[in-house]
Amino acid sequence: PRSTLFPYTTLFRSVNVQKRRRYRVRRMTRELPTEREMSPGRRLYMLLTVIAAAGVFAGAYTYSGGEINAGGGFVSAFVTSLCSVGIYVLLFFFGGLSAVGQPMGYILCFFKGLGTGYLAAYAACAMKSGDVCAALNILPFEAVSMVTVILGARENIRMSSYISGRSFGASGEASDEGSLRLYLAKFALILLTGIAAAAMRGLMAAVL
């Protein structure tokens, strides 16, 4: 009878029988961060560095053991060094304002490398003969001026490419006024770097 089974049914209902749940541990795999793509400005800088390095090797190869007058006082060394790097900066600056000034950046980088390679070969020969002062008087300025020239060439090519694109109807997000201000600011820093390198060259000439 149902009445006699009532206590048993209530007893089984009160007991909560739970089945064991199986949990699957999912394997978490983290993806390795992909290598960031090199920016166009960095790629251009690397290309110009390679071109300048080719010029350095060519200039060092053409060195035939001649003498170089690396002496002089502070004023003489400063003016000479400032003129040598300032000419490149001015050429890059005005070349960047032209739609056809891009080749100038590549050519002048190689030409600067020729001079640096020639002077570096002379400094290496001077160090072998025991004249360390001559090497210290040349190499620091040439290293900084080389970086200055490469940076100026990069901005020259980028601005010239921008003007060329705008001249032939390409649309850009940045305004002409904003691009020109950025261009002027960058070349102001490049010129200050060249002045600092020339001052360092003058100090080295005065001390050594």
PDB file of N, CA, C and O in Angstrom, residues 118-173:
ATOM      1  N   TYR A 118      88.326  56.821 -45.380  1.00  0.00           N
ATOM      2  CA  TYR A 118      89.695  57.286 -45.618  1.00  0.00           C
ATOM      3  C   TYR A 118      90.337  57.746 -44.314  1.00  0.00           C
ATOM      4  O   TYR A 118      91.490  57.392 -44.008  1.00  0.00           O
ATOM      5  N   LEU A 119      89.585  58.537 -43.541  1.00  0.00           N
ATOM      6  CA  LEU A 119      90.118  59.029 -42.270  1.00  0.00           C
ATOM      7  C   LEU A 119      90.278  57.902 -41.252  1.00  0.00           C
ATOM      8  O   LEU A 119      91.213  57.908 -40.448  1.00  0.00           O
ATOM      9  N   ALA A 120      89.358  56.932 -41.279  1.00  0.00           N
ATOM     10  CA  ALA A 120      89.472  55.797 -40.356  1.00  0.00           C
ATOM     11  C   ALA A 120      90.703  54.955 -40.669  1.00  0.00           C
ATOM     12  O   ALA A 120      91.376  54.456 -39.756  1.00  0.00           O
ATOM     13  N   ALA A 121      91.020  54.792 -41.956  1.00  0.00           N
ATOM     14  CA  ALA A 121      92.232  54.061 -42.334  1.00  0.00           C
ATOM     15  C   ALA A 121      93.480  54.804 -41.871  1.00  0.00           C
ATOM     16  O   ALA A 121      94.441  54.189 -41.388  1.00  0.00           O
ATOM     17  N   TYR A 122      93.460  56.127 -41.998  1.00  0.00           N
ATOM     18  CA  TYR A 122      94.589  56.919 -41.501  1.00  0.00           C
ATOM     19  C   TYR A 122      94.728  56.780 -39.985  1.00  0.00           C
ATOM     20  O   TYR A 122      95.843  56.653 -39.463  1.00  0.00           O
ATOM     21  N   ALA A 123      93.589  56.818 -39.267  1.00  0.00           N
ATOM     22  CA  ALA A 123      93.638  56.678 -37.815  1.00  0.00           C
ATOM     23  C   ALA A 123      94.158  55.304 -37.403  1.00  0.00           C
ATOM     24  O   ALA A 123      94.897  55.174 -36.421  1.00  0.00           O
ATOM     25  N   ALA A 124      93.771  54.271 -38.149  1.00  0.00           N
ATOM     26  CA  ALA A 124      94.260  52.922 -37.834  1.00  0.00           C
ATOM     27  C   ALA A 124      95.773  52.837 -38.024  1.00  0.00           C
ATOM     28  O   ALA A 124      96.484  52.244 -37.197  1.00  0.00           O
ATOM     29  N   CYS A 125      96.296  53.430 -39.093  1.00  0.00           N
ATOM     30  CA  CYS A 125      97.743  53.447 -39.311  1.00  0.00           C
ATOM     31  C   CYS A 125      98.452  54.268 -38.238  1.00  0.00           C
ATOM     32  O   CYS A 125      99.560  53.919 -37.799  1.00  0.00           O
ATOM     33  N   ALA A 126      97.823  55.359 -37.806  1.00  0.00           N
ATOM     34  CA  ALA A 126      98.422  56.180 -36.756  1.00  0.00           C
ATOM     35  C   ALA A 126      98.484  55.418 -35.432  1.00  0.00           C
ATOM     36  O   ALA A 126      99.472  55.530 -34.690  1.00  0.00           O
ATOM     37  N   MET A 127      97.465  54.630 -35.139  1.00  0.00           N
ATOM     38  CA  MET A 127      97.479  53.841 -33.905  1.00  0.00           C
ATOM     39  C   MET A 127      98.548  52.756 -33.965  1.00  0.00           C
ATOM     40  O   MET A 127      99.183  52.439 -32.949  1.00  0.00           O
ATOM     41  N   LYS A 128      98.755  52.184 -35.128  1.00  0.00           N
ATOM     42  CA  LYS A 128      99.804  51.162 -35.259  1.00  0.00           C
ATOM     43  C   LYS A 128     101.190  51.751 -35.034  1.00  0.00           C
ATOM     44  O   LYS A 128     102.079  51.095 -34.491  1.00  0.00           O
ATOM     45  N   SER A 129     101.376  53.002 -35.457  1.00  0.00           N
ATOM     46  CA  SER A 129     102.669  53.659 -35.264  1.00  0.00           C
ATOM     47  C   SER A 129     102.815  54.284 -33.884  1.00  0.00           C
ATOM     48  O   SER A 129     103.849  54.897 -33.604  1.00  0.00           O
ATOM     49  N   GLY A 130     101.780  54.159 -33.053  1.00  0.00           N
ATOM     50  CA  GLY A 130     101.849  54.669 -31.684  1.00  0.00           C
ATOM     51  C   GLY A 130     101.245  56.041 -31.484  1.00  0.00           C
ATOM     52  O   GLY A 130     101.250  56.564 -30.360  1.00  0.00           O
ATOM     53  N   ASP A 131     100.709  56.655 -32.509  1.00  0.00           N
ATOM     54  CA  ASP A 131     100.100  57.983 -32.390  1.00  0.00           C
ATOM     55  C   ASP A 131      98.607  57.830 -32.073  1.00  0.00           C
ATOM     56  O   ASP A 131      97.740  57.923 -32.950  1.00  0.00           O
ATOM     57  N   VAL A 132      98.322  57.601 -30.807  1.00  0.00           N
ATOM     58  CA  VAL A 132      96.933  57.394 -30.384  1.00  0.00           C
ATOM     59  C   VAL A 132      96.157  58.703 -30.399  1.00  0.00           C
ATOM     60  O   VAL A 132      94.945  58.718 -30.638  1.00  0.00           O
ATOM     61  N   CYS A 133      96.826  59.804 -30.171  1.00  0.00           N
ATOM     62  CA  CYS A 133      96.149  61.107 -30.125  1.00  0.00           C
ATOM     63  C   CYS A 133      95.515  61.452 -31.469  1.00  0.00           C
ATOM     64  O   CYS A 133      94.423  62.032 -31.519  1.00  0.00           O
ATOM     65  N   ALA A 134      96.198  61.109 -32.553  1.00  0.00           N
ATOM     66  CA  ALA A 134      95.637  61.400 -33.881  1.00  0.00           C
ATOM     67  C   ALA A 134      94.361  60.614 -34.119  1.00  0.00           C
ATOM     68  O   ALA A 134      93.401  61.126 -34.707  1.00  0.00           O
ATOM     69  N   ALA A 135      94.348  59.365 -33.645  1.00  0.00           N
ATOM     70  CA  ALA A 135      93.135  58.557 -33.798  1.00  0.00           C
ATOM     71  C   ALA A 135      91.992  59.101 -32.952  1.00  0.00           C
ATOM     72  O   ALA A 135      90.839  59.169 -33.399  1.00  0.00           O
ATOM     73  N   LEU A 136      92.291  59.500 -31.716  1.00  0.00           N
ATOM     74  CA  LEU A 136      91.257  60.058 -30.844  1.00  0.00           C
ATOM     75  C   LEU A 136      90.756  61.402 -31.351  1.00  0.00           C
ATOM     76  O   LEU A 136      89.628  61.816 -31.052  1.00  0.00           O
ATOM     77  N   ASN A 137      91.585  62.091 -32.110  1.00  0.00           N
ATOM     78  CA  ASN A 137      91.201  63.382 -32.651  1.00  0.00           C
ATOM     79  C   ASN A 137      90.275  63.258 -33.853  1.00  0.00           C
ATOM     80  O   ASN A 137      89.588  64.210 -34.219  1.00  0.00           O
ATOM     81  N   ILE A 138      90.223  62.064 -34.457  1.00  0.00           N
ATOM     82  CA  ILE A 138      89.451  61.873 -35.688  1.00  0.00           C
ATOM     83  C   ILE A 138      88.224  60.997 -35.479  1.00  0.00           C
ATOM     84  O   ILE A 138      87.107  61.354 -35.890  1.00  0.00           O
ATOM     85  N   LEU A 139      88.413  59.835 -34.858  1.00  0.00           N
ATOM     86  CA  LEU A 139      87.362  58.814 -34.832  1.00  0.00           C
ATOM     87  C   LEU A 139      86.082  59.239 -34.103  1.00  0.00           C
ATOM     88  O   LEU A 139      84.986  58.977 -34.611  1.00  0.00           O
ATOM     89  N   PRO A 140      86.141  59.875 -32.920  1.00  0.00           N
ATOM     90  CA  PRO A 140      84.869  60.251 -32.260  1.00  0.00           C
ATOM     91  C   PRO A 140      84.013  61.204 -33.099  1.00  0.00           C
ATOM     92  O   PRO A 140      82.795  61.019 -33.212  1.00  0.00           O
ATOM     93  N   PHE A 141      84.665  62.211 -33.685  1.00  0.00           N
ATOM     94  CA  PHE A 141      83.900  63.153 -34.512  1.00  0.00           C
ATOM     95  C   PHE A 141      83.329  62.472 -35.739  1.00  0.00           C
ATOM     96  O   PHE A 141      82.174  62.713 -36.123  1.00  0.00           O
ATOM     97  N   GLU A 142      84.090  61.603 -36.387  1.00  0.00           N
ATOM     98  CA  GLU A 142      83.613  60.927 -37.583  1.00  0.00           C
ATOM     99  C   GLU A 142      82.438  60.002 -37.273  1.00  0.00           C
ATOM    100  O   GLU A 142      81.508  59.879 -38.070  1.00  0.00           O
ATOM    101  N   ALA A 143      82.468  59.365 -36.113  1.00  0.00           N
ATOM    102  CA  ALA A 143      81.357  58.482 -35.737  1.00  0.00           C
ATOM    103  C   ALA A 143      80.067  59.265 -35.535  1.00  0.00           C
ATOM    104  O   ALA A 143      78.998  58.890 -36.047  1.00  0.00           O
ATOM    105  N   VAL A 144      80.155  60.387 -34.797  1.00  0.00           N
ATOM    106  CA  VAL A 144      78.960  61.193 -34.534  1.00  0.00           C
ATOM    107  C   VAL A 144      78.478  61.886 -35.809  1.00  0.00           C
ATOM    108  O   VAL A 144      77.275  61.966 -36.080  1.00  0.00           O
ATOM    109  N   SER A 145      79.402  62.386 -36.596  1.00  0.00           N
ATOM    110  CA  SER A 145      79.003  63.057 -37.832  1.00  0.00           C
ATOM    111  C   SER A 145      78.387  62.085 -38.827  1.00  0.00           C
ATOM    112  O   SER A 145      77.494  62.455 -39.593  1.00  0.00           O
ATOM    113  N   MET A 146      78.853  60.827 -38.817  1.00  0.00           N
ATOM    114  CA  MET A 146      78.247  59.826 -39.694  1.00  0.00           C
ATOM    115  C   MET A 146      76.793  59.577 -39.318  1.00  0.00           C
ATOM    116  O   MET A 146      75.915  59.495 -40.184  1.00  0.00           O
ATOM    117  N   VAL A 147      76.514  59.456 -38.025  1.00  0.00           N
ATOM    118  CA  VAL A 147      75.134  59.286 -37.567  1.00  0.00           C
ATOM    119  C   VAL A 147      74.296  60.511 -37.925  1.00  0.00           C
ATOM    120  O   VAL A 147      73.137  60.393 -38.351  1.00  0.00           O
ATOM    121  N   THR A 148      74.875  61.698 -37.788  1.00  0.00           N
ATOM    122  CA  THR A 148      74.168  62.931 -38.142  1.00  0.00           C
ATOM    123  C   THR A 148      73.801  62.955 -39.616  1.00  0.00           C
ATOM    124  O   THR A 148      72.677  63.323 -40.001  1.00  0.00           O
ATOM    125  N   VAL A 149      74.724  62.533 -40.468  1.00  0.00           N
ATOM    126  CA  VAL A 149      74.472  62.518 -41.904  1.00  0.00           C
ATOM    127  C   VAL A 149      73.399  61.497 -42.260  1.00  0.00           C
ATOM    128  O   VAL A 149      72.518  61.754 -43.091  1.00  0.00           O
ATOM    129  N   ILE A 150      73.440  60.334 -41.635  1.00  0.00           N
ATOM    130  CA  ILE A 150      72.440  59.302 -41.919  1.00  0.00           C
ATOM    131  C   ILE A 150      71.044  59.781 -41.505  1.00  0.00           C
ATOM    132  O   ILE A 150      70.065  59.586 -42.240  1.00  0.00           O
ATOM    133  N   LEU A 151      70.948  60.419 -40.348  1.00  0.00           N
ATOM    134  CA  LEU A 151      69.648  60.939 -39.906  1.00  0.00           C
ATOM    135  C   LEU A 151      69.143  62.038 -40.846  1.00  0.00           C
ATOM    136  O   LEU A 151      67.953  62.097 -41.181  1.00  0.00           O
ATOM    137  N   GLY A 152      70.054  62.917 -41.265  1.00  0.00           N
ATOM    138  CA  GLY A 152      69.655  63.958 -42.199  1.00  0.00           C
ATOM    139  C   GLY A 152      69.212  63.387 -43.535  1.00  0.00           C
ATOM    140  O   GLY A 152      68.247  63.864 -44.142  1.00  0.00           O
ATOM    141  N   ALA A 153      69.906  62.358 -43.999  1.00  0.00           N
ATOM    142  CA  ALA A 153      69.523  61.722 -45.268  1.00  0.00           C
ATOM    143  C   ALA A 153      68.159  61.056 -45.159  1.00  0.00           C
ATOM    144  O   ALA A 153      67.361  61.099 -46.100  1.00  0.00           O
ATOM    145  N   ARG A 154      67.888  60.450 -44.013  1.00  0.00           N
ATOM    146  CA  ARG A 154      66.581  59.804 -43.838  1.00  0.00           C
ATOM    147  C   ARG A 154      65.449  60.821 -43.891  1.00  0.00           C
ATOM    148  O   ARG A 154      64.430  60.602 -44.571  1.00  0.00           O
ATOM    149  N   GLU A 155      65.614  61.934 -43.188  1.00  0.00           N
ATOM    150  CA  GLU A 155      64.565  62.955 -43.211  1.00  0.00           C
ATOM    151  C   GLU A 155      64.445  63.601 -44.592  1.00  0.00           C
ATOM    152  O   GLU A 155      63.352  63.972 -45.015  1.00  0.00           O
ATOM    153  N   ASN A 156      65.552  63.727 -45.279  1.00  0.00           N
ATOM    154  CA  ASN A 156      65.530  64.257 -46.636  1.00  0.00           C
ATOM    155  C   ASN A 156      64.688  63.366 -47.549  1.00  0.00           C
ATOM    156  O   ASN A 156      63.841  63.851 -48.304  1.00  0.00           O
ATOM    157  N   ILE A 157      64.908  62.074 -47.478  1.00  0.00           N
ATOM    158  CA  ILE A 157      64.189  61.133 -48.347  1.00  0.00           C
ATOM    159  C   ILE A 157      62.708  61.082 -47.972  1.00  0.00           C
ATOM    160  O   ILE A 157      61.829  61.071 -48.845  1.00  0.00           O
ATOM    161  N   ARG A 158      62.409  61.057 -46.672  1.00  0.00           N
ATOM    162  CA  ARG A 158      61.012  60.957 -46.249  1.00  0.00           C
ATOM    163  C   ARG A 158      60.218  62.197 -46.634  1.00  0.00           C
ATOM    164  O   ARG A 158      59.082  62.100 -47.131  1.00  0.00           O
ATOM    165  N   MET A 159      60.798  63.381 -46.432  1.00  0.00           N
ATOM    166  CA  MET A 159      60.084  64.608 -46.770  1.00  0.00           C
ATOM    167  C   MET A 159      59.954  64.765 -48.278  1.00  0.00           C
ATOM    168  O   MET A 159      58.902  65.192 -48.791  1.00  0.00           O
ATOM    169  N   SER A 160      61.004  64.415 -49.010  1.00  0.00           N
ATOM    170  CA  SER A 160      60.938  64.502 -50.464  1.00  0.00           C
ATOM    171  C   SER A 160      59.893  63.528 -51.023  1.00  0.00           C
ATOM    172  O   SER A 160      59.179  63.861 -51.969  1.00  0.00           O
ATOM    173  N   SER A 161      59.806  62.342 -50.437  1.00  0.00           N
ATOM    174  CA  SER A 161      58.789  61.385 -50.870  1.00  0.00           C
ATOM    175  C   SER A 161      57.389  61.904 -50.576  1.00  0.00           C
ATOM    176  O   SER A 161      56.459  61.717 -51.369  1.00  0.00           O
ATOM    177  N   TYR A 162      57.222  62.562 -49.418  1.00  0.00           N
ATOM    178  CA  TYR A 162      55.919  63.133 -49.062  1.00  0.00           C
ATOM    179  C   TYR A 162      55.514  64.231 -50.044  1.00  0.00           C
ATOM    180  O   TYR A 162      54.378  64.273 -50.529  1.00  0.00           O
ATOM    181  N   ILE A 163      56.469  65.116 -50.360  1.00  0.00           N
ATOM    182  CA  ILE A 163      56.168  66.200 -51.303  1.00  0.00           C
ATOM    183  C   ILE A 163      55.889  65.643 -52.693  1.00  0.00           C
ATOM    184  O   ILE A 163      54.995  66.114 -53.405  1.00  0.00           O
ATOM    185  N   SER A 164      56.639  64.621 -53.083  1.00  0.00           N
ATOM    186  CA  SER A 164      56.403  64.009 -54.392  1.00  0.00           C
ATOM    187  C   SER A 164      55.008  63.380 -54.465  1.00  0.00           C
ATOM    188  O   SER A 164      54.312  63.509 -55.473  1.00  0.00           O
ATOM    189  N   GLY A 165      54.601  62.708 -53.368  1.00  0.00           N
ATOM    190  CA  GLY A 165      53.274  62.117 -53.351  1.00  0.00           C
ATOM    191  C   GLY A 165      52.171  63.149 -53.386  1.00  0.00           C
ATOM    192  O   GLY A 165      51.165  62.981 -54.091  1.00  0.00           O
ATOM    193  N   ARG A 166      52.355  64.235 -52.656  1.00  0.00           N
ATOM    194  CA  ARG A 166      51.348  65.295 -52.666  1.00  0.00           C
ATOM    195  C   ARG A 166      51.302  66.012 -54.018  1.00  0.00           C
ATOM    196  O   ARG A 166      50.241  66.456 -54.464  1.00  0.00           O
ATOM    197  N   SER A 167      52.445  66.101 -54.666  1.00  0.00           N
ATOM    198  CA  SER A 167      52.486  66.780 -55.970  1.00  0.00           C
ATOM    199  C   SER A 167      51.754  65.987 -57.039  1.00  0.00           C
ATOM    200  O   SER A 167      51.148  66.567 -57.948  1.00  0.00           O
ATOM    201  N   PHE A 168      51.790  64.659 -56.912  1.00  0.00           N
ATOM    202  CA  PHE A 168      51.151  63.816 -57.914  1.00  0.00           C
ATOM    203  C   PHE A 168      49.773  63.331 -57.479  1.00  0.00           C
ATOM    204  O   PHE A 168      49.265  62.337 -57.986  1.00  0.00           O
ATOM    205  N   GLY A 169      49.182  64.000 -56.474  1.00  0.00           N
ATOM    206  CA  GLY A 169      47.797  63.739 -56.120  1.00  0.00           C
ATOM    207  C   GLY A 169      47.577  62.703 -55.057  1.00  0.00           C
ATOM    208  O   GLY A 169      46.438  62.328 -54.805  1.00  0.00           O
ATOM    209  N   ALA A 170      48.614  62.218 -54.393  1.00  0.00           N
ATOM    210  CA  ALA A 170      48.415  61.243 -53.322  1.00  0.00           C
ATOM    211  C   ALA A 170      47.896  61.962 -52.092  1.00  0.00           C
ATOM    212  O   ALA A 170      48.346  63.050 -51.743  1.00  0.00           O
ATOM    213  N   SER A 171      46.946  61.346 -51.418  1.00  0.00           N
ATOM    214  CA  SER A 171      46.347  61.953 -50.230  1.00  0.00           C
ATOM    215  C   SER A 171      47.069  61.462 -48.998  1.00  0.00           C
ATOM    216  O   SER A 171      47.452  60.312 -48.896  1.00  0.00           O
ATOM    217  N   GLY A 172      47.262  62.344 -48.038  1.00  0.00           N
ATOM    218  CA  GLY A 172      47.908  61.979 -46.785  1.00  0.00           C
ATOM    219  C   GLY A 172      47.089  62.432 -45.600  1.00  0.00           C
ATOM    220  O   GLY A 172      46.327  63.391 -45.679  1.00  0.00           O
ATOM    221  N   GLU A 173      47.280  61.743 -44.473  1.00  0.00           N
ATOM    222  CA  GLU A 173      46.520  62.099 -43.273  1.00  0.00           C
ATOM    223  C   GLU A 173      47.076  63.362 -42.624  1.00  0.00           C
ATOM    224  O   GLU A 173      46.346  64.197 -42.135  1.00  0.00           O
TER     225      GLU A 173
END
